[in-house]
């Protein structure tokens, strides 16, 4: 124990107050399991950090069925399909027809707002703006989280189960000694240039476009605000691009004989989003369990990141809940293997979508045409479409 540290005892200590940490905290509290969340960012920073926007049906159900609130149903936009566009032609995948499911466009920051509000409403203990967070004694019966709160007071949370839900930049996974974890990862030679624009919708549904100039994704936020991305160099300086250059680049990537035109408007945010594929195995060390981006990250194509985090949380919650009701650690012991099954499926899907839709700068004509052959295979076969639709809308939660 540190000198001057104020000790707080709880059952579950959670590092990270993003959607994964807050959803777990919410579920545990509903089950009468005490928990505390610590988060290094402040509420406003998380609320205004733009992330992906597509929720699988299972994620929507988690928000509504567990009593977070119903905003996702009133504010979210249900989408029944996507458009795969290549060779300048659109191919719509109809999800209800293919797999009997839909997705909902509801940005991750809104999910955070809902969860943070639910924790506040229900008297949850969530401490934002903490600094110097450390995790200790993970292999003992009393793992600890040490941190300094926003007022400068040093604390130690003594818990029984510690959860690392502190995202891809978090400290928890790095606290697992190297010999107890395997870091599986690959880098991609491209990034996304993302914009937010005040413009009417160019399309009612998402367009995933493969073009000779690279990938583009046309997404939405509301009737008046749109989100779009295009494949760019990871070292690109987004601030150097003028609005006209950005719009021309996006338009080039969706051009086709059908004359499809993006609806332009003022751009009020432009940024480069770098990505990689990463999985930490196992997602556990002693009595510390990793959930969400703390344990794995996927490239954004297909929007699996948040959905995967919520799926981890569901499995981890069931394991913790079972531990407190039966005193058996069986489900906790099985957590990592169980979560990793879905993680690797999502890794495969995100990798597949990314590579099929993006074009490497040094790609030769064979590789370019092979990818087009793959896209053609998907859209010309009901099985191919179903494979994409099933993965995109989300495999059933266990
Ligand atoms: C969005 C982001 C994605 O990565 C994706 O696959 C779909 C939508 C978005 O931000 O709207």
mmCIF file of C-alpha atoms and ligand atoms in Angstrom:
data_model
loop_
_atom_site.group_PDB
_atom_site.id
_atom_site.type_symbol
_atom_site.label_atom_id
_atom_site.label_comp_id
_atom_site.label_asym_id
_atom_site.label_seq_id
_atom_site.Cartn_x
_atom_site.Cartn_y
_atom_site.Cartn_z
ATOM 1 C CA UNK A 1 0.000 0.000 0.000
ATOM 2 C CA UNK A 2 1.203 3.526 -0.750
ATOM 3 C CA UNK A 3 1.604 6.113 1.939
ATOM 4 C CA UNK A 4 -1.285 8.610 1.917
ATOM 5 C CA UNK A 5 -3.405 6.477 -0.383
ATOM 6 C CA UNK A 6 -7.046 6.358 0.551
ATOM 7 C CA UNK A 7 -8.289 2.794 0.235
ATOM 8 C CA UNK A 8 -11.663 1.939 -1.231
ATOM 9 C CA UNK A 9 -12.932 -1.629 -1.220
ATOM 10 C CA UNK A 10 -15.243 -2.928 -3.895
ATOM 11 C CA UNK A 11 -16.030 -6.168 -5.708
ATOM 12 C CA UNK A 12 -15.119 -5.187 -9.269
ATOM 13 C CA UNK A 13 -12.682 -2.429 -10.208
ATOM 14 C CA UNK A 14 -12.940 -1.239 -13.796
ATOM 15 C CA UNK A 15 -10.259 0.759 -15.602
ATOM 16 C CA UNK A 16 -11.867 2.672 -18.469
ATOM 17 C CA UNK A 17 -15.145 4.573 -18.671
ATOM 18 C CA UNK A 18 -15.850 4.187 -22.366
ATOM 19 C CA UNK A 19 -18.798 2.129 -23.596
ATOM 20 C CA UNK A 20 -17.259 -1.226 -22.515
ATOM 21 C CA UNK A 21 -16.433 -0.163 -18.948
ATOM 22 C CA UNK A 22 -19.710 1.674 -18.435
ATOM 23 C CA UNK A 23 -21.852 -1.108 -19.893
ATOM 24 C CA UNK A 24 -20.169 -3.641 -17.625
ATOM 25 C CA UNK A 25 -20.610 -1.339 -14.635
ATOM 26 C CA UNK A 26 -24.304 -0.941 -15.495
ATOM 27 C CA UNK A 27 -24.916 -4.691 -15.810
ATOM 28 C CA UNK A 28 -23.024 -5.488 -12.598
ATOM 29 C CA UNK A 29 -24.903 -2.825 -10.646
ATOM 30 C CA UNK A 30 -28.224 -4.213 -11.868
ATOM 31 C CA UNK A 31 -27.138 -7.567 -10.476
ATOM 32 C CA UNK A 32 -26.213 -6.015 -7.132
ATOM 33 C CA UNK A 33 -22.453 -6.334 -7.702
ATOM 34 C CA UNK A 34 -20.516 -3.351 -6.362
ATOM 35 C CA UNK A 35 -18.113 -1.721 -8.773
ATOM 36 C CA UNK A 36 -16.110 1.423 -9.390
ATOM 37 C CA UNK A 37 -14.992 2.818 -12.750
ATOM 38 C CA UNK A 38 -11.956 5.060 -13.211
ATOM 39 C CA UNK A 39 -11.375 6.946 -16.446
ATOM 40 C CA UNK A 40 -8.538 9.258 -17.395
ATOM 41 C CA UNK A 41 -10.488 11.456 -19.807
ATOM 42 C CA UNK A 42 -13.238 13.867 -18.823
ATOM 43 C CA UNK A 43 -16.847 13.314 -19.848
ATOM 44 C CA UNK A 44 -16.750 16.069 -22.485
ATOM 45 C CA UNK A 45 -13.665 14.673 -24.220
ATOM 46 C CA UNK A 46 -15.215 11.233 -24.584
ATOM 47 C CA UNK A 47 -18.539 12.713 -25.651
ATOM 48 C CA UNK A 48 -16.936 14.700 -28.462
ATOM 49 C CA UNK A 49 -14.523 12.030 -29.739
ATOM 50 C CA UNK A 50 -15.916 10.774 -33.025
ATOM 51 C CA UNK A 51 -15.953 7.047 -33.535
ATOM 52 C CA UNK A 52 -17.868 4.629 -35.725
ATOM 53 C CA UNK A 53 -21.600 4.620 -36.002
ATOM 54 C CA UNK A 54 -23.075 1.204 -36.729
ATOM 55 C CA UNK A 55 -24.680 -0.961 -34.039
ATOM 56 C CA UNK A 56 -25.507 -4.608 -34.569
ATOM 57 C CA UNK A 57 -28.993 -5.684 -33.526
ATOM 58 C CA UNK A 58 -27.481 -7.418 -30.469
ATOM 59 C CA UNK A 59 -25.837 -4.167 -29.351
ATOM 60 C CA UNK A 60 -29.124 -2.272 -29.720
ATOM 61 C CA UNK A 61 -30.838 -4.958 -27.652
ATOM 62 C CA UNK A 62 -28.207 -4.646 -24.933
ATOM 63 C CA UNK A 63 -28.952 -0.935 -24.609
ATOM 64 C CA UNK A 64 -32.716 -1.290 -24.594
ATOM 65 C CA UNK A 65 -33.301 -4.605 -22.798
ATOM 66 C CA UNK A 66 -31.007 -3.820 -19.861
ATOM 67 C CA UNK A 67 -32.706 -0.509 -19.130
ATOM 68 C CA UNK A 68 -29.980 1.905 -20.261
ATOM 69 C CA UNK A 69 -32.602 3.862 -22.190
ATOM 70 C CA UNK A 70 -34.508 3.777 -25.459
ATOM 71 C CA UNK A 71 -32.823 6.685 -27.236
ATOM 72 C CA UNK A 72 -31.180 4.338 -29.706
ATOM 73 C CA UNK A 73 -34.670 3.421 -30.935
ATOM 74 C CA UNK A 74 -35.927 6.988 -31.260
ATOM 75 C CA UNK A 75 -32.720 8.743 -32.349
ATOM 76 C CA UNK A 76 -30.952 5.920 -34.193
ATOM 77 C CA UNK A 77 -31.587 5.195 -37.877
ATOM 78 C CA UNK A 78 -32.369 1.598 -38.681
ATOM 79 C CA UNK A 79 -30.645 0.459 -41.886
ATOM 80 C CA UNK A 80 -31.840 -2.515 -43.858
ATOM 81 C CA UNK A 81 -28.824 -2.779 -46.106
ATOM 82 C CA UNK A 82 -25.620 -1.380 -47.518
ATOM 83 C CA UNK A 83 -24.421 -0.563 -50.974
ATOM 84 C CA UNK A 84 -21.228 -2.228 -52.219
ATOM 85 C CA UNK A 85 -19.998 -0.033 -55.039
ATOM 86 C CA UNK A 86 -17.245 -1.055 -57.439
ATOM 87 C CA UNK A 87 -16.483 -0.512 -61.120
ATOM 88 C CA UNK A 88 -18.716 2.530 -60.641
ATOM 89 C CA UNK A 89 -21.785 0.350 -60.047
ATOM 90 C CA UNK A 90 -23.902 -0.058 -56.944
ATOM 91 C CA UNK A 91 -24.919 -3.439 -55.546
ATOM 92 C CA UNK A 92 -27.372 -3.321 -52.675
ATOM 93 C CA UNK A 93 -27.358 -6.004 -49.999
ATOM 94 C CA UNK A 94 -30.786 -6.362 -48.386
ATOM 95 C CA UNK A 95 -30.146 -7.563 -44.834
ATOM 96 C CA UNK A 96 -33.711 -8.531 -43.783
ATOM 97 C CA UNK A 97 -34.082 -10.562 -46.976
ATOM 98 C CA UNK A 98 -30.650 -12.189 -46.651
ATOM 99 C CA UNK A 99 -30.399 -12.854 -42.921
ATOM 100 C CA UNK A 100 -33.497 -11.441 -41.252
ATOM 101 C CA UNK A 101 -31.606 -8.708 -39.420
ATOM 102 C CA UNK A 102 -30.897 -4.977 -39.557
ATOM 103 C CA UNK A 103 -28.295 -2.606 -38.110
ATOM 104 C CA UNK A 104 -28.766 0.818 -36.536
ATOM 105 C CA UNK A 105 -26.770 3.931 -37.268
ATOM 106 C CA UNK A 106 -26.180 5.410 -33.830
ATOM 107 C CA UNK A 107 -22.775 6.962 -33.166
ATOM 108 C CA UNK A 108 -20.557 5.606 -30.420
ATOM 109 C CA UNK A 109 -20.537 8.973 -28.632
ATOM 110 C CA UNK A 110 -24.309 8.690 -28.204
ATOM 111 C CA UNK A 111 -23.848 5.203 -26.729
ATOM 112 C CA UNK A 112 -21.377 6.739 -24.289
ATOM 113 C CA UNK A 113 -23.785 9.580 -23.405
ATOM 114 C CA UNK A 114 -26.573 7.064 -22.716
ATOM 115 C CA UNK A 115 -24.414 4.798 -20.565
ATOM 116 C CA UNK A 116 -22.854 7.668 -18.612
ATOM 117 C CA UNK A 117 -26.322 9.098 -17.953
ATOM 118 C CA UNK A 118 -27.611 5.688 -16.835
ATOM 119 C CA UNK A 119 -24.708 5.254 -14.377
ATOM 120 C CA UNK A 120 -25.353 8.719 -12.998
ATOM 121 C CA UNK A 121 -29.109 8.102 -12.735
ATOM 122 C CA UNK A 122 -28.529 4.803 -10.909
ATOM 123 C CA UNK A 123 -25.924 6.185 -8.505
ATOM 124 C CA UNK A 124 -22.919 4.515 -10.148
ATOM 125 C CA UNK A 125 -19.399 5.372 -8.984
ATOM 126 C CA UNK A 126 -17.567 6.635 -12.084
ATOM 127 C CA UNK A 127 -14.492 8.797 -11.552
ATOM 128 C CA UNK A 128 -13.433 10.798 -14.594
ATOM 129 C CA UNK A 129 -10.198 12.767 -15.131
ATOM 130 C CA UNK A 130 -8.027 10.484 -12.990
ATOM 131 C CA UNK A 131 -4.265 10.414 -13.554
ATOM 132 C CA UNK A 132 -1.315 8.080 -12.946
ATOM 133 C CA UNK A 133 -3.457 4.952 -13.057
ATOM 134 C CA UNK A 134 -1.657 1.701 -12.266
ATOM 135 C CA UNK A 135 -2.882 -1.851 -11.814
ATOM 136 C CA UNK A 136 -1.209 -4.006 -9.165
ATOM 137 C CA UNK A 137 -1.315 -7.485 -7.620
ATOM 138 C CA UNK A 138 -3.364 -8.972 -10.451
ATOM 139 C CA UNK A 139 -2.418 -12.536 -9.551
ATOM 140 C CA UNK A 140 -3.585 -12.182 -5.937
ATOM 141 C CA UNK A 141 -7.109 -12.307 -4.492
ATOM 142 C CA UNK A 142 -6.981 -8.536 -4.068
ATOM 143 C CA UNK A 143 -5.959 -6.880 -7.321
ATOM 144 C CA UNK A 144 -5.669 -3.107 -7.020
ATOM 145 C CA UNK A 145 -6.086 0.034 -9.058
ATOM 146 C CA UNK A 146 -3.998 2.959 -7.901
ATOM 147 C CA UNK A 147 -4.822 6.414 -9.238
ATOM 148 C CA UNK A 148 -4.876 10.090 -8.420
ATOM 149 C CA UNK A 149 -8.281 11.704 -8.661
ATOM 150 C CA UNK A 150 -9.100 15.053 -10.279
ATOM 151 C CA UNK A 151 -8.493 16.800 -6.934
ATOM 152 C CA UNK A 152 -5.003 15.327 -6.520
ATOM 153 C CA UNK A 153 -5.931 12.721 -3.880
ATOM 154 C CA UNK A 154 -4.175 9.350 -4.213
ATOM 155 C CA UNK A 155 -6.496 6.320 -4.053
ATOM 156 C CA UNK A 156 -6.206 2.573 -4.113
ATOM 157 C CA UNK A 157 -9.185 0.466 -5.123
ATOM 158 C CA UNK A 158 -8.890 -2.972 -3.544
ATOM 159 C CA UNK A 159 -11.137 -5.274 -5.518
ATOM 160 C CA UNK A 160 -11.745 -8.960 -6.161
ATOM 161 C CA UNK A 161 -11.939 -8.762 -9.915
ATOM 162 C CA UNK A 162 -10.179 -6.153 -12.005
ATOM 163 C CA UNK A 163 -11.347 -5.330 -15.517
ATOM 164 C CA UNK A 164 -9.183 -3.588 -18.099
ATOM 165 C CA UNK A 165 -11.595 -1.763 -20.406
ATOM 166 C CA UNK A 166 -9.193 1.066 -21.067
ATOM 167 C CA UNK A 167 -9.072 0.972 -24.841
ATOM 168 C CA UNK A 168 -6.292 0.440 -27.333
ATOM 169 C CA UNK A 169 -4.015 3.020 -25.658
ATOM 170 C CA UNK A 170 -4.715 1.722 -22.160
ATOM 171 C CA UNK A 171 -2.311 0.545 -19.491
ATOM 172 C CA UNK A 172 -3.895 -2.763 -18.477
ATOM 173 C CA UNK A 173 -2.679 -5.085 -21.190
ATOM 174 C CA UNK A 174 0.870 -3.725 -20.910
ATOM 175 C CA UNK A 175 0.771 -4.585 -17.215
ATOM 176 C CA UNK A 176 0.609 -8.270 -18.173
ATOM 177 C CA UNK A 177 4.193 -9.531 -18.128
ATOM 178 C CA UNK A 178 5.448 -10.211 -21.632
ATOM 179 C CA UNK A 179 5.876 -13.943 -20.996
ATOM 180 C CA UNK A 180 2.170 -14.276 -20.131
ATOM 181 C CA UNK A 181 0.741 -12.655 -23.247
ATOM 182 C CA UNK A 182 0.996 -12.943 -27.001
ATOM 183 C CA UNK A 183 0.550 -9.757 -29.037
ATOM 184 C CA UNK A 184 -0.909 -10.683 -32.424
ATOM 185 C CA UNK A 185 -1.013 -7.766 -34.829
ATOM 186 C CA UNK A 186 -0.690 -6.524 -38.369
ATOM 187 C CA UNK A 187 -0.298 -3.030 -39.759
ATOM 188 C CA UNK A 188 -1.965 -1.674 -42.895
ATOM 189 C CA UNK A 189 -0.303 0.640 -45.400
ATOM 190 C CA UNK A 190 -3.340 2.932 -45.354
ATOM 191 C CA UNK A 191 -5.441 5.034 -43.012
ATOM 192 C CA UNK A 192 -8.810 6.775 -43.292
ATOM 193 C CA UNK A 193 -9.323 10.457 -43.944
ATOM 194 C CA UNK A 194 -12.562 11.167 -42.063
ATOM 195 C CA UNK A 195 -14.815 14.185 -42.373
ATOM 196 C CA UNK A 196 -17.968 15.558 -40.827
ATOM 197 C CA UNK A 197 -19.934 17.844 -43.095
ATOM 198 C CA UNK A 198 -23.029 19.928 -42.856
ATOM 199 C CA UNK A 199 -24.800 18.609 -45.910
ATOM 200 C CA UNK A 200 -27.937 16.691 -46.806
ATOM 201 C CA UNK A 201 -27.661 12.910 -47.089
ATOM 202 C CA UNK A 202 -26.027 11.684 -50.287
ATOM 203 C CA UNK A 203 -27.537 8.262 -49.708
ATOM 204 C CA UNK A 204 -30.024 6.788 -47.207
ATOM 205 C CA UNK A 205 -27.740 3.843 -46.509
ATOM 206 C CA UNK A 206 -23.993 3.354 -46.230
ATOM 207 C CA UNK A 207 -21.948 3.069 -49.402
ATOM 208 C CA UNK A 208 -18.721 1.052 -49.225
ATOM 209 C CA UNK A 209 -16.833 1.894 -52.411
ATOM 210 C CA UNK A 210 -13.833 0.259 -54.043
ATOM 211 C CA UNK A 211 -12.361 2.417 -56.811
ATOM 212 C CA UNK A 212 -9.141 2.772 -58.789
ATOM 213 C CA UNK A 213 -8.396 5.746 -56.501
ATOM 214 C CA UNK A 214 -8.937 3.748 -53.320
ATOM 215 C CA UNK A 215 -11.704 3.074 -50.833
ATOM 216 C CA UNK A 216 -14.437 5.467 -49.716
ATOM 217 C CA UNK A 217 -17.264 5.126 -47.216
ATOM 218 C CA UNK A 218 -20.319 7.354 -47.338
ATOM 219 C CA UNK A 219 -22.072 7.345 -43.973
ATOM 220 C CA UNK A 220 -24.539 9.598 -42.211
ATOM 221 C CA UNK A 221 -25.130 11.222 -38.860
ATOM 222 C CA UNK A 222 -28.474 13.007 -39.327
ATOM 223 C CA UNK A 223 -30.571 14.708 -42.021
ATOM 224 C CA UNK A 224 -28.130 17.633 -41.950
ATOM 225 C CA UNK A 225 -24.779 16.171 -40.841
ATOM 226 C CA UNK A 226 -22.921 13.490 -42.761
ATOM 227 C CA UNK A 227 -19.856 11.354 -42.044
ATOM 228 C CA UNK A 228 -17.561 10.232 -44.857
ATOM 229 C CA UNK A 229 -14.168 8.619 -45.132
ATOM 230 C CA UNK A 230 -11.648 7.886 -47.851
ATOM 231 C CA UNK A 231 -8.510 5.780 -47.898
ATOM 232 C CA UNK A 232 -5.419 7.916 -47.381
ATOM 233 C CA UNK A 233 -1.760 7.634 -46.545
ATOM 234 C CA UNK A 234 -1.229 7.133 -42.788
ATOM 235 C CA UNK A 235 1.214 10.075 -42.838
ATOM 236 C CA UNK A 236 -1.159 12.417 -44.644
ATOM 237 C CA UNK A 237 -1.637 15.835 -43.039
ATOM 238 C CA UNK A 238 -5.429 16.254 -43.000
ATOM 239 C CA UNK A 239 -5.248 19.974 -42.239
ATOM 240 C CA UNK A 240 -3.538 20.662 -45.596
ATOM 241 C CA UNK A 241 -6.571 19.606 -47.606
ATOM 242 C CA UNK A 242 -9.033 22.227 -48.827
ATOM 243 C CA UNK A 243 -12.751 21.462 -48.859
ATOM 244 C CA UNK A 244 -12.785 21.294 -52.659
ATOM 245 C CA UNK A 245 -9.871 18.845 -52.697
ATOM 246 C CA UNK A 246 -11.631 16.601 -50.185
ATOM 247 C CA UNK A 247 -14.929 16.628 -52.054
ATOM 248 C CA UNK A 248 -13.205 15.989 -55.399
ATOM 249 C CA UNK A 249 -11.303 13.065 -53.895
ATOM 250 C CA UNK A 250 -14.466 11.543 -52.389
ATOM 251 C CA UNK A 251 -16.417 12.078 -55.625
ATOM 252 C CA UNK A 252 -13.703 10.390 -57.750
ATOM 253 C CA UNK A 253 -14.120 7.286 -55.627
ATOM 254 C CA UNK A 254 -17.872 6.980 -56.174
ATOM 255 C CA UNK A 255 -17.983 8.150 -59.797
ATOM 256 C CA UNK A 256 -19.740 5.838 -62.205
ATOM 257 C CA UNK A 257 -21.875 5.624 -65.328
ATOM 258 C CA UNK A 258 -25.005 6.149 -63.208
ATOM 259 C CA UNK A 259 -23.800 9.744 -62.586
ATOM 260 C CA UNK A 260 -24.041 9.417 -58.797
ATOM 261 C CA UNK A 261 -23.093 12.738 -57.173
ATOM 262 C CA UNK A 262 -22.273 13.423 -53.543
ATOM 263 C CA UNK A 263 -24.152 16.319 -51.971
ATOM 264 C CA UNK A 264 -21.499 18.755 -50.803
ATOM 265 C CA UNK A 265 -21.507 21.135 -47.864
ATOM 266 C CA UNK A 266 -19.144 22.834 -45.439
ATOM 267 C CA UNK A 267 -16.706 20.442 -43.741
ATOM 268 C CA UNK A 268 -16.351 21.122 -40.018
ATOM 269 C CA UNK A 269 -14.036 18.297 -39.039
ATOM 270 C CA UNK A 270 -11.278 16.511 -40.938
ATOM 271 C CA UNK A 271 -8.875 13.998 -39.461
ATOM 272 C CA UNK A 272 -6.640 11.031 -40.221
ATOM 273 C CA UNK A 273 -7.619 7.795 -38.503
ATOM 274 C CA UNK A 274 -4.850 5.235 -38.272
ATOM 275 C CA UNK A 275 -5.662 1.619 -37.617
ATOM 276 C CA UNK A 276 -4.269 -1.851 -37.157
ATOM 277 C CA UNK A 277 -5.471 -5.333 -36.274
ATOM 278 C CA UNK A 278 -4.433 -6.464 -32.803
ATOM 279 C CA UNK A 279 -5.348 -9.259 -30.377
ATOM 280 C CA UNK A 280 -3.865 -9.840 -26.916
ATOM 281 C CA UNK A 281 -3.984 -13.515 -25.925
ATOM 282 C CA UNK A 282 -5.180 -14.531 -23.454
ATOM 283 C CA UNK A 283 -7.508 -11.684 -22.480
ATOM 284 C CA UNK A 284 -6.767 -12.426 -18.859
ATOM 285 C CA UNK A 285 -3.973 -12.315 -16.327
ATOM 286 C CA UNK A 286 -4.736 -13.647 -12.862
ATOM 287 C CA UNK A 287 -7.807 -11.801 -11.641
ATOM 288 C CA UNK A 288 -7.581 -9.123 -14.323
ATOM 289 C CA UNK A 289 -9.773 -9.499 -17.419
ATOM 290 C CA UNK A 290 -9.517 -7.420 -20.602
ATOM 291 C CA UNK A 291 -12.615 -6.266 -22.488
ATOM 292 C CA UNK A 292 -13.073 -4.333 -25.733
ATOM 293 C CA UNK A 293 -10.264 -2.387 -27.377
ATOM 294 C CA UNK A 294 -8.038 -3.017 -24.349
ATOM 295 C CA UNK A 295 -7.762 -6.584 -25.602
ATOM 296 C CA UNK A 296 -8.131 -6.197 -29.355
ATOM 297 C CA UNK A 297 -8.565 -3.632 -32.093
ATOM 298 C CA UNK A 298 -9.961 -4.092 -35.579
ATOM 299 C CA UNK A 299 -9.641 -1.884 -38.645
ATOM 300 C CA UNK A 300 -12.795 0.230 -38.952
ATOM 301 C CA UNK A 301 -14.176 -1.278 -42.179
ATOM 302 C CA UNK A 302 -17.392 -2.989 -41.106
ATOM 303 C CA UNK A 303 -17.660 -1.125 -37.781
ATOM 304 C CA UNK A 304 -17.017 -4.112 -35.551
ATOM 305 C CA UNK A 305 -15.032 -2.357 -32.757
ATOM 306 C CA UNK A 306 -17.796 -1.172 -30.443
ATOM 307 C CA UNK A 307 -19.993 -4.172 -31.168
ATOM 308 C CA UNK A 308 -17.187 -6.529 -30.262
ATOM 309 C CA UNK A 309 -16.534 -4.619 -27.048
ATOM 310 C CA UNK A 310 -20.181 -4.965 -26.028
ATOM 311 C CA UNK A 311 -20.124 -8.677 -26.882
ATOM 312 C CA UNK A 312 -17.047 -9.138 -24.635
ATOM 313 C CA UNK A 313 -18.862 -7.315 -21.866
ATOM 314 C CA UNK A 314 -21.859 -9.607 -22.132
ATOM 315 C CA UNK A 315 -19.684 -12.714 -21.778
ATOM 316 C CA UNK A 316 -17.609 -11.175 -18.974
ATOM 317 C CA UNK A 317 -20.688 -9.996 -17.097
ATOM 318 C CA UNK A 318 -22.170 -13.513 -17.201
ATOM 319 C CA UNK A 319 -18.903 -14.922 -15.869
ATOM 320 C CA UNK A 320 -18.616 -12.398 -13.019
ATOM 321 C CA UNK A 321 -22.283 -12.749 -12.158
ATOM 322 C CA UNK A 322 -21.960 -16.524 -12.053
ATOM 323 C CA UNK A 323 -18.896 -16.206 -9.810
ATOM 324 C CA UNK A 324 -20.792 -14.090 -7.291
ATOM 325 C CA UNK A 325 -23.884 -16.267 -7.316
ATOM 326 C CA UNK A 326 -22.176 -19.689 -7.261
ATOM 327 C CA UNK A 327 -18.612 -18.953 -6.052
ATOM 328 C CA UNK A 328 -17.468 -21.074 -9.000
ATOM 329 C CA UNK A 329 -14.756 -19.581 -11.218
ATOM 330 C CA UNK A 330 -15.600 -21.860 -14.125
ATOM 331 C CA UNK A 331 -17.060 -19.162 -16.369
ATOM 332 C CA UNK A 332 -14.333 -16.687 -15.434
ATOM 333 C CA UNK A 333 -11.747 -19.299 -16.365
ATOM 334 C CA UNK A 334 -13.506 -19.766 -19.700
ATOM 335 C CA UNK A 335 -13.952 -16.039 -20.418
ATOM 336 C CA UNK A 336 -10.885 -15.484 -22.565
ATOM 337 C CA UNK A 337 -11.433 -18.529 -24.793
ATOM 338 C CA UNK A 338 -15.105 -17.740 -25.171
ATOM 339 C CA UNK A 339 -14.551 -14.072 -25.999
ATOM 340 C CA UNK A 340 -11.659 -14.832 -28.356
ATOM 341 C CA UNK A 341 -13.852 -17.042 -30.567
ATOM 342 C CA UNK A 342 -15.932 -14.030 -31.542
ATOM 343 C CA UNK A 343 -12.894 -11.733 -31.580
ATOM 344 C CA UNK A 344 -11.134 -13.833 -34.219
ATOM 345 C CA UNK A 345 -14.288 -14.054 -36.327
ATOM 346 C CA UNK A 346 -14.556 -10.275 -36.208
ATOM 347 C CA UNK A 347 -10.840 -9.924 -36.921
ATOM 348 C CA UNK A 348 -11.283 -12.057 -39.991
ATOM 349 C CA UNK A 349 -14.325 -10.108 -41.182
ATOM 350 C CA UNK A 350 -12.722 -6.688 -40.644
ATOM 351 C CA UNK A 351 -9.490 -7.783 -42.333
ATOM 352 C CA UNK A 352 -11.419 -9.273 -45.227
ATOM 353 C CA UNK A 353 -13.599 -6.183 -45.774
ATOM 354 C CA UNK A 354 -10.561 -3.913 -45.467
ATOM 355 C CA UNK A 355 -8.426 -5.785 -47.961
ATOM 356 C CA UNK A 356 -11.234 -6.369 -50.447
ATOM 357 C CA UNK A 357 -12.266 -2.710 -50.514
ATOM 358 C CA UNK A 358 -8.940 -0.860 -50.234
ATOM 359 C CA UNK A 359 -6.282 -0.632 -52.931
ATOM 360 C CA UNK A 360 -2.625 -0.716 -52.004
ATOM 361 C CA UNK A 361 -0.580 2.067 -53.559
ATOM 362 C CA UNK A 362 1.861 -0.475 -54.997
ATOM 363 C CA UNK A 363 -0.839 -2.933 -56.111
ATOM 364 C CA UNK A 364 -0.267 -4.364 -59.567
ATOM 365 C CA UNK A 365 -3.145 -4.766 -62.047
ATOM 366 C CA UNK A 366 -3.536 -8.443 -61.133
ATOM 367 C CA UNK A 367 -4.186 -7.621 -57.472
ATOM 368 C CA UNK A 368 -6.610 -4.837 -58.351
ATOM 369 C CA UNK A 369 -8.602 -7.076 -60.673
ATOM 370 C CA UNK A 370 -8.506 -10.000 -58.237
ATOM 371 C CA UNK A 371 -10.186 -7.826 -55.582
ATOM 372 C CA UNK A 372 -12.842 -6.854 -58.116
ATOM 373 C CA UNK A 373 -13.313 -10.568 -58.824
ATOM 374 C CA UNK A 374 -13.841 -11.114 -55.122
ATOM 375 C CA UNK A 375 -16.424 -8.333 -54.897
ATOM 376 C CA UNK A 376 -18.159 -9.745 -57.964
ATOM 377 C CA UNK A 377 -18.198 -13.180 -56.317
ATOM 378 C CA UNK A 378 -19.858 -11.729 -53.218
ATOM 379 C CA UNK A 379 -22.579 -9.757 -54.978
ATOM 380 C CA UNK A 380 -23.400 -12.363 -57.615
ATOM 381 C CA UNK A 381 -24.068 -15.109 -55.101
ATOM 382 C CA UNK A 382 -26.785 -15.207 -52.471
ATOM 383 C CA UNK A 383 -24.380 -17.198 -50.280
ATOM 384 C CA UNK A 384 -21.695 -14.545 -50.715
ATOM 385 C CA UNK A 385 -24.126 -11.780 -49.849
ATOM 386 C CA UNK A 386 -25.368 -13.765 -46.874
ATOM 387 C CA UNK A 387 -21.844 -14.276 -45.562
ATOM 388 C CA UNK A 388 -21.239 -10.533 -45.603
ATOM 389 C CA UNK A 389 -24.707 -9.691 -44.256
ATOM 390 C CA UNK A 390 -24.480 -12.200 -41.402
ATOM 391 C CA UNK A 391 -21.089 -10.917 -40.272
ATOM 392 C CA UNK A 392 -22.059 -7.272 -40.699
ATOM 393 C CA UNK A 393 -25.323 -7.493 -38.771
ATOM 394 C CA UNK A 394 -23.600 -9.568 -36.090
ATOM 395 C CA UNK A 395 -23.504 -13.166 -34.972
ATOM 396 C CA UNK A 396 -25.926 -13.997 -32.171
ATOM 397 C CA UNK A 397 -24.703 -13.201 -28.676
ATOM 398 C CA UNK A 398 -23.929 -16.348 -26.761
HETATM 399 C C1 LIG B 1 -19.044 4.272 -39.790
HETATM 400 C C2 LIG B 1 -17.768 3.840 -39.564
HETATM 401 C C3 LIG B 1 -17.380 2.609 -40.007
HETATM 402 O O1 LIG B 1 -16.143 2.159 -39.775
HETATM 403 C C4 LIG B 1 -18.238 1.789 -40.704
HETATM 404 O O2 LIG B 1 -17.814 0.596 -41.166
HETATM 405 C C5 LIG B 1 -19.519 2.215 -40.908
HETATM 406 C C6 LIG B 1 -19.918 3.471 -40.456
HETATM 407 C C7 LIG B 1 -19.477 5.619 -39.326
HETATM 408 O O3 LIG B 1 -18.683 6.302 -38.684
HETATM 409 O O4 LIG B 1 -20.608 6.024 -39.625
#
